[in-house]
Amino acid sequence: MHVLVTGGAGFIGSHLVERHMQQGDSVHVVDNLSTGQRTNIQPWVGSPKFQFDEADILTWGGLEKASAWADRIYHLAAVVGVFRVLEDPVRVLATNIAGTERLLRFASAGHWKPQIIIASSSEVYGPTSAPLLEEEAMLYVHSGGKSRWSYAISKLSNETQGLAYARQHELPICIVRLFNTIGLRQRGQYGMVVPRFVQQVLRGGPLTIYGDGQQTRSFCDARDTAAALDALAGLPGAAGEIVNVGNDREISIRALADLVCERAQRPVEKKFLSYVEAYGEQYDDIQRRRPSLAKLQRLTGFRHRWTLESTLDELIAQHRDGSEA
Ligand code: UDP
């Protein structure tokens, strides 16, 4: 199979690349390395079945040809990470919306119809405290909203673009709402809490907890995410659908901090910072985030292979031996 991964040098994308390279597929990655890293794809550089273009999805001259070549496209190229989003919301909207339009236009113009996965995000559920987030839920946005929501709105736009192309051009497109993904190769510099806590604990602390730490998230290992995306992409029943992808074990950020200390066997100090101190005025936090996985399981029979503890243990071990700087 020929697989195109936009944003494939990013942390999640690189897990998809790894999976497909292991399956013997041909993989073409395009990434502008804005948050992605060359080291994430280094193991496959030089392989005859692997090609990498360092280019921007908005301007890359090879996108038309690569879309026509692909049997399957994972569209992950986007501006991501809370710090990035707060810093440059204009770029978030431009890249995420125009990049998706450009990709879908080329993919729909070819002679055959590639399977397409479009990465959306649990951010689209917005500032809800519903205990379980289901795909059919009504979604709310604040009018005149803060910059934080520019990412959610760009992803809602991507969902609508994907569904419109699926209907009008009969393309097999599946939209995946990704919930907090974690794992090897993820970096903490753009906000993500798990790599930050792992680095902080190994440096002797303190762990920086934003808000009171009662807010919850549900963390999914990127290898599970990649397996779920692979299963959905190849499933005719998933075409035209929006599907949550994540793990439904919910944990508060304060309990996560305790768990990281426990797994690293290093009880370090916790430092509480207000959201304004952490992110400035353009941020609202989300109190709860737990996916309903009923649809994913009904469509694919998906079961997770990694627990939060097993992923943390691997991350801690990798950071300890210096192989994850
Ligand atoms: N967070 C934290 N300390 C940090 C980084 C993040 O307490 O050093 C909190 C953040 O405010 C949020 C949660 O951890 O409540 C998850 O943050 P992340 O940016 O990883 O994901 P998202 O907010 O997109 O779910």
mmCIF file of N, CA and C in Angstrom, residues 13-14 28 31 38 44 97 115-116 119 122 138 143 177 181 192 195 209 232 237 255-256 264 277 284 313-314 316:
data_model
loop_
_atom_site.group_PDB
_atom_site.id
_atom_site.type_symbol
_atom_site.label_atom_id
_atom_site.label_comp_id
_atom_site.label_asym_id
_atom_site.label_seq_id
_atom_site.Cartn_x
_atom_site.Cartn_y
_atom_site.Cartn_z
ATOM 1 N N GLY A 13 2.329 11.383 13.960
ATOM 2 C CA GLY A 13 2.597 10.954 12.591
ATOM 3 C C GLY A 13 3.713 9.932 12.517
ATOM 4 N N SER A 14 4.756 10.137 13.321
ATOM 5 C CA SER A 14 5.898 9.224 13.250
ATOM 6 C C SER A 14 5.512 7.817 13.727
ATOM 7 N N HIS A 28 5.251 8.083 2.239
ATOM 8 C CA HIS A 28 5.745 9.406 1.845
ATOM 9 C C HIS A 28 5.311 10.390 2.929
ATOM 10 N N ASP A 31 6.367 17.326 5.828
ATOM 11 C CA ASP A 31 6.319 18.003 7.124
ATOM 12 C C ASP A 31 7.213 19.228 7.022
ATOM 13 N N ARG A 38 13.114 16.042 12.566
ATOM 14 C CA ARG A 38 13.763 15.116 11.629
ATOM 15 C C ARG A 38 14.148 13.806 12.325
ATOM 16 N N TRP A 44 14.050 5.711 9.125
ATOM 17 C CA TRP A 44 13.602 5.217 7.811
ATOM 18 C C TRP A 44 14.223 5.978 6.651
ATOM 19 N N ILE A 97 -6.937 25.340 8.144
ATOM 20 C CA ILE A 97 -8.106 25.367 7.248
ATOM 21 C C ILE A 97 -7.656 25.305 5.776
ATOM 22 N N GLN A 115 -8.217 6.296 0.663
ATOM 23 C CA GLN A 115 -8.800 6.337 2.012
ATOM 24 C C GLN A 115 -8.162 7.522 2.728
ATOM 25 N N ILE A 116 -8.965 8.327 3.393
ATOM 26 C CA ILE A 116 -8.411 9.522 4.045
ATOM 27 C C ILE A 116 -8.833 9.589 5.509
ATOM 28 N N ALA A 119 -7.290 14.329 10.920
ATOM 29 C CA ALA A 119 -7.128 14.442 12.370
ATOM 30 C C ALA A 119 -7.877 15.665 12.888
ATOM 31 N N SER A 122 -10.178 16.469 20.366
ATOM 32 C CA SER A 122 -11.167 16.567 21.446
ATOM 33 C C SER A 122 -11.431 18.023 21.814
ATOM 34 N N MET A 138 -24.017 18.067 20.857
ATOM 35 C CA MET A 138 -24.029 19.429 20.319
ATOM 36 C C MET A 138 -22.730 20.102 20.766
ATOM 37 N N SER A 143 -18.928 33.163 21.606
ATOM 38 C CA SER A 143 -18.754 34.189 20.575
ATOM 39 C C SER A 143 -17.682 35.161 21.064
ATOM 40 N N ARG A 177 -11.409 12.261 16.141
ATOM 41 C CA ARG A 177 -11.213 13.253 17.214
ATOM 42 C C ARG A 177 -10.213 12.654 18.202
ATOM 43 N N THR A 181 -2.945 12.426 23.383
ATOM 44 C CA THR A 181 -2.067 11.318 22.984
ATOM 45 C C THR A 181 -0.695 11.515 23.634
ATOM 46 N N MET A 192 2.470 20.166 26.190
ATOM 47 C CA MET A 192 1.929 18.859 26.567
ATOM 48 C C MET A 192 2.406 18.398 27.949
ATOM 49 N N PRO A 195 5.055 14.830 28.827
ATOM 50 C CA PRO A 195 6.521 14.976 28.701
ATOM 51 C C PRO A 195 7.085 16.050 29.620
ATOM 52 N N ILE A 209 1.931 22.481 38.160
ATOM 53 C CA ILE A 209 0.508 22.155 37.958
ATOM 54 C C ILE A 209 -0.239 23.461 37.714
ATOM 55 N N LEU A 232 -9.451 2.179 11.293
ATOM 56 C CA LEU A 232 -10.566 2.995 10.777
ATOM 57 C C LEU A 232 -10.388 3.312 9.297
ATOM 58 N N GLY A 237 -17.145 0.987 6.617
ATOM 59 C CA GLY A 237 -18.182 1.496 7.520
ATOM 60 C C GLY A 237 -17.799 2.763 8.256
ATOM 61 N N ALA A 255 -3.472 13.981 40.223
ATOM 62 C CA ALA A 255 -3.200 12.544 40.375
ATOM 63 C C ALA A 255 -2.141 12.089 39.371
ATOM 64 N N LEU A 256 -2.137 12.705 38.192
ATOM 65 C CA LEU A 256 -1.097 12.382 37.203
ATOM 66 C C LEU A 256 0.281 12.752 37.757
ATOM 67 N N ALA A 264 8.519 7.148 38.825
ATOM 68 C CA ALA A 264 9.944 7.511 38.767
ATOM 69 C C ALA A 264 10.633 7.259 40.105
ATOM 70 N N GLU A 277 -1.010 32.887 35.008
ATOM 71 C CA GLU A 277 0.464 32.840 35.097
ATOM 72 C C GLU A 277 1.050 31.910 34.040
ATOM 73 N N ASP A 284 -8.636 29.455 28.327
ATOM 74 C CA ASP A 284 -9.657 28.910 29.227
ATOM 75 C C ASP A 284 -9.298 27.453 29.389
ATOM 76 N N ASP A 313 6.293 4.430 32.353
ATOM 77 C CA ASP A 313 7.531 3.702 32.668
ATOM 78 C C ASP A 313 8.513 3.779 31.500
ATOM 79 N N GLU A 314 7.991 3.620 30.286
ATOM 80 C CA GLU A 314 8.872 3.689 29.113
ATOM 81 C C GLU A 314 9.447 5.084 28.938
ATOM 82 N N ILE A 316 9.892 7.400 31.206
ATOM 83 C CA ILE A 316 10.854 7.685 32.275
ATOM 84 C C ILE A 316 12.183 6.980 31.966
#
